[in-house]
Coordinates of C-alpha atoms in Angstrom, one line a residue:
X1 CA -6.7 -18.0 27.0
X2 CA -9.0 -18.9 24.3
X3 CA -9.6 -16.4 21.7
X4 CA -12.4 -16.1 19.2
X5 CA -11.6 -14.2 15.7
X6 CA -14.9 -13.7 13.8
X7 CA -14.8 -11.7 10.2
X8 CA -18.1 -11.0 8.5
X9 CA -17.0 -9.1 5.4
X10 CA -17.8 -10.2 2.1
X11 CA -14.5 -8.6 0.4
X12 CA -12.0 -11.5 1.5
X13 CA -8.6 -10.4 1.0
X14 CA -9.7 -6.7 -0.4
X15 CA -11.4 -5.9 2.9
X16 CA -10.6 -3.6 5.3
X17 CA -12.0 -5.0 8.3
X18 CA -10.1 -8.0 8.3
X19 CA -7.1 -6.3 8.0
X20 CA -7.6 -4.9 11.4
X21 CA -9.1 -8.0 12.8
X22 CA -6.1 -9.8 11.7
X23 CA -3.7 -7.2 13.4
X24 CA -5.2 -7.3 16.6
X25 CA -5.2 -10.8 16.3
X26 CA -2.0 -11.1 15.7
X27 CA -0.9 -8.2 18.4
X28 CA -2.8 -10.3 20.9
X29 CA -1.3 -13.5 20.4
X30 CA 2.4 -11.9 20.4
X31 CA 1.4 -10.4 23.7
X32 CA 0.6 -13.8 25.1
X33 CA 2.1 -17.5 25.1
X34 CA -0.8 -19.3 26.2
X35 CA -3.5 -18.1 23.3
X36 CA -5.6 -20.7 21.6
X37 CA -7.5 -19.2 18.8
X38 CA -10.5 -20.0 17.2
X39 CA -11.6 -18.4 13.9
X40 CA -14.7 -18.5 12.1
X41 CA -15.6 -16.5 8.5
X42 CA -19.2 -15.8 9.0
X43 CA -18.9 -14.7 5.2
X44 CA -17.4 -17.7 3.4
X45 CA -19.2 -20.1 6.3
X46 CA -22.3 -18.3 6.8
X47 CA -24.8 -19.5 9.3
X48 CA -28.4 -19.8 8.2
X49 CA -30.4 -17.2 9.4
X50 CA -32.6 -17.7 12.8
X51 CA -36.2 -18.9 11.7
X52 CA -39.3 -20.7 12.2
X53 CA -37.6 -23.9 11.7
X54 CA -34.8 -22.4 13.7
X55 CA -37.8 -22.9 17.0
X56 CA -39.4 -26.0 15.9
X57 CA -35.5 -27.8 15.4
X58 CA -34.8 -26.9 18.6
X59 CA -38.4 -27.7 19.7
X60 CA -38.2 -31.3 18.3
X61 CA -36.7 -34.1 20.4
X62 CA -33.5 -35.5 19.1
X63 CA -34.6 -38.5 18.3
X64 CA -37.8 -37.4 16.1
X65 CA -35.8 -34.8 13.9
X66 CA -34.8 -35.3 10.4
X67 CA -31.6 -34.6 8.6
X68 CA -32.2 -30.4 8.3
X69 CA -33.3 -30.1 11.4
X70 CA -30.4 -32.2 13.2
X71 CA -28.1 -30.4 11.2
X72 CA -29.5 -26.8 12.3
X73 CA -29.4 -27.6 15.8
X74 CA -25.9 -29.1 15.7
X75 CA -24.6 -26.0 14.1
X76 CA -26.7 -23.3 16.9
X77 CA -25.1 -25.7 19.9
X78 CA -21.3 -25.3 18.3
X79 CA -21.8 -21.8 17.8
X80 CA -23.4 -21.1 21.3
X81 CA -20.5 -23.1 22.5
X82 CA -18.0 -21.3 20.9
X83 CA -19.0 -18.1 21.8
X84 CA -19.4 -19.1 25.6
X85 CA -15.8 -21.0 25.7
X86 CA -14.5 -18.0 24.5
X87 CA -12.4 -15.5 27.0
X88 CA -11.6 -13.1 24.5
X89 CA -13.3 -12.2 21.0
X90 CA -12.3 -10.1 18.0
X91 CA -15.4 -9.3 15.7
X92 CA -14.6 -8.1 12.3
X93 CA -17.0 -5.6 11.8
X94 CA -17.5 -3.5 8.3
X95 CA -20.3 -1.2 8.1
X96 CA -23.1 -2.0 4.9
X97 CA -25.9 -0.2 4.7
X98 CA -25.8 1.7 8.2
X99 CA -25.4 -1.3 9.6
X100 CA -23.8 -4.8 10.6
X101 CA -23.5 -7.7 7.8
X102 CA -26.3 -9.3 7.8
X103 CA -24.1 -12.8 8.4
X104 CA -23.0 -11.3 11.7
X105 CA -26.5 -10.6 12.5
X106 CA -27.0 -14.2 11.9
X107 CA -24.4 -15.5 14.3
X108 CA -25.9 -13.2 17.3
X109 CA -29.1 -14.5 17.2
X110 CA -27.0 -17.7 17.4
X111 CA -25.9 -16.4 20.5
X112 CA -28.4 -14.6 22.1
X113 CA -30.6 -17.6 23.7
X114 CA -32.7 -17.2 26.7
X115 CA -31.2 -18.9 29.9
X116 CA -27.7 -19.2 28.5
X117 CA -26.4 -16.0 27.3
X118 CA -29.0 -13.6 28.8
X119 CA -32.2 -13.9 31.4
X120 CA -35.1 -11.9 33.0
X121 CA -35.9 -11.6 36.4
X122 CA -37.9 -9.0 38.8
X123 CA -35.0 -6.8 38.0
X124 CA -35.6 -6.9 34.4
X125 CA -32.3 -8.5 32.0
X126 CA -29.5 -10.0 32.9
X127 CA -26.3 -11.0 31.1
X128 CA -25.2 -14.1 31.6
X129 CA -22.1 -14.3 29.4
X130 CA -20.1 -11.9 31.2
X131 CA -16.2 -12.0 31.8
X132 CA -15.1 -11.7 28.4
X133 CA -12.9 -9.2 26.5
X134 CA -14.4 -8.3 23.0
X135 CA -12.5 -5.5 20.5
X136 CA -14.3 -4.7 17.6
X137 CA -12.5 -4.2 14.2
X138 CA -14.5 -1.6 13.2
X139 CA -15.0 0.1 9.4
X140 CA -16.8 2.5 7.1
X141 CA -17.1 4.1 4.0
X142 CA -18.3 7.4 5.5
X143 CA -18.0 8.9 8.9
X144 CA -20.4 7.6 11.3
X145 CA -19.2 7.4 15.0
X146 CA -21.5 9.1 17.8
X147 CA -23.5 9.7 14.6
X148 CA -27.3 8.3 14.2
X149 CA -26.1 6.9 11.0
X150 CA -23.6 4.7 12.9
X151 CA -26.4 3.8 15.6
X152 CA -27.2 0.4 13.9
X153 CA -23.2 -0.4 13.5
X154 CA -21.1 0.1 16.2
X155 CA -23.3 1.0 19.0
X156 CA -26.0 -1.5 18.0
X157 CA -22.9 -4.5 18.5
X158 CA -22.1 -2.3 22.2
X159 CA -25.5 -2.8 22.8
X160 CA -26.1 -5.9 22.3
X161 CA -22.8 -7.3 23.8
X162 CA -23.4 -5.5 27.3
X163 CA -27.4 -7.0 26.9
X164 CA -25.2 -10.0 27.3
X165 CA -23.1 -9.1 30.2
X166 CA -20.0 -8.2 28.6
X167 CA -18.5 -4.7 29.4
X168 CA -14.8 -4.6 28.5
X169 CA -15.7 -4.0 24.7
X170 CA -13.1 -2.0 22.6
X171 CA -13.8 -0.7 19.2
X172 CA -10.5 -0.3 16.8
X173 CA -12.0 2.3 14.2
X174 CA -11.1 3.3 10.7
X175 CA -13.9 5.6 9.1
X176 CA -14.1 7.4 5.7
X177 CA -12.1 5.0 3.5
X178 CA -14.5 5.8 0.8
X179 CA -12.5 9.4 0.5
X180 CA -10.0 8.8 -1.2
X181 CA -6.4 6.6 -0.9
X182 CA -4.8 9.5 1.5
X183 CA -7.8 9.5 3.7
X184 CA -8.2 5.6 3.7
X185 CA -4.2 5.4 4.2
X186 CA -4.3 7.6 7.3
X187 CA -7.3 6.0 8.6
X188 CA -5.7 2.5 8.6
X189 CA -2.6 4.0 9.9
X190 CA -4.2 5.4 12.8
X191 CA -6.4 2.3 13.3
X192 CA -3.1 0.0 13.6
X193 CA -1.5 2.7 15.9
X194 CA -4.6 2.2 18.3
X195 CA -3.8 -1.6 18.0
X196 CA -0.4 -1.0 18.7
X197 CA -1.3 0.9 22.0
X198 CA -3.6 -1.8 23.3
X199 CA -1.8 -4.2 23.5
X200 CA 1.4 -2.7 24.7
X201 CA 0.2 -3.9 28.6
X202 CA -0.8 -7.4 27.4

C-alpha cells in the first residue's frame, strides 16, 4: 500500500498539526507490513502557486519551453503523479485564517486537472481519483466544526476531495488549542485517542 503524508503548517516542529499527522502516520504503518510512504512538506517545499504561466507551460510543447517553464511542468506531473499513485493519504491540515494554508491550496490545484482527477459529462462532474483512503489531521485555534467559520477548513478539503471521487475521508480533530494549555492538552489527548481507535481494525 502506498501512503501519501502531506503537512502544510508553517510551525515545523511547534505545530500541532503535524503532531497528529505524524501519529496517524505512524499508527498506520504499525498496522500494516506492506506500507510504502511518501511524504511531502508543502511548507518547507512549497509548490508555486497555479498561474497564467502555470496554462501556457503546460500549453507549450516540450521541446519549445525554456528552463521555468520545463521546470513547472515537471514539478505539476510529479505532483499529479503522486497524488494518483497514492492508495492512502494523510493531509496535515492547520486552520489560518478560516481556512486551509495557502501552500495546501497550492498543491490541490496541482491536483485538480481536467480529464485526470475529475470530468464532466451530461451528468454533470465526475471524480476520477476514486479508491483512496484520505484522514485529515485536522486543527484550530478556536472552535469551528459544523460552524460557518470552519466552512472554508474542513469541509471545504471534504468537498473538494469527494469533487474528486474520494469518499472514505476521515477527519482526526483537535479544536480550541488557543484556550489555554489544559484545553489544548485535552484536545490533543482526545485527538490521539481517535487515532488510536482507527486504526485498531487495520
Amino acid at each position: 500500500m502506498k501512503l501519501l503524508h502531506l503537512d502544510s503548517s508553517i510551525l515545523g516542529n511547534a505545530s500541532a498539526s503535524r503532531q497528529l499527522s505524524a501519529a496517524v502516520v505512524d499508527a498506520w504503518k504499525n498496522g500494516r507490513a506492506d506500507i510504502q510512504i511518501s511524504y511531502r512538506d508543502l511548507a518547507s517545499d512549497a509548490l508555486g502557486h497555479f498561474s497564467a504561466a502555470s496554462l501556457v507551460a503546460a500549453g507549450t510543447p516540450a521541446e519549445l519551453r525554456d528552463a521555468a517553464q520545463a521546470h513547472e511542468v515537471a514539478l505539476a506531473e510529479k505532483t499529479l503523479e503522486e497524488f494518483l499513485a497514492a492508495d492512502a493519504i494523510v493531509i496535515g491540515a492547520p486552520m489560518y485564517n478560516f481556512s486551509i494554508p495557502s501552500q495546501l491550496k497550492a498543491w490541490i490545484d496541482r491536483i485538480s486537472v481536467a480529464g485526470k482527477t475529475f470530468a464532466y459529462d451530461e451528468n454533470g462532474p465526475k471524480g476520477l481519483a476514486g479508491g483512496k483512503k484520505v484522514i485529515i489531521a485536522s486543527t484550530a485555534g478556536g472552535l469551528h466544526a459544523g460552524q460557518a467559520s470552519g466552512q472554508a477548513h474542513e469541509d471545504y478539503l471534504i468537498l473538494v476531495l469527494r469533487f474528486l471521487g474520494i469518499t472514505d475521508i476521515q477527519v482526526v480533530r483537535a479544536e480550541g488549542l488557543a484556550y489555554g494549555e489544559e484545553p489544548k492538552a485535552n484536545a490533543l489527548r482526545a485527538a490521539q485517542e481517535q487515532i488510536e481507535t482507527l486504526f485498531t481494525a487495520v
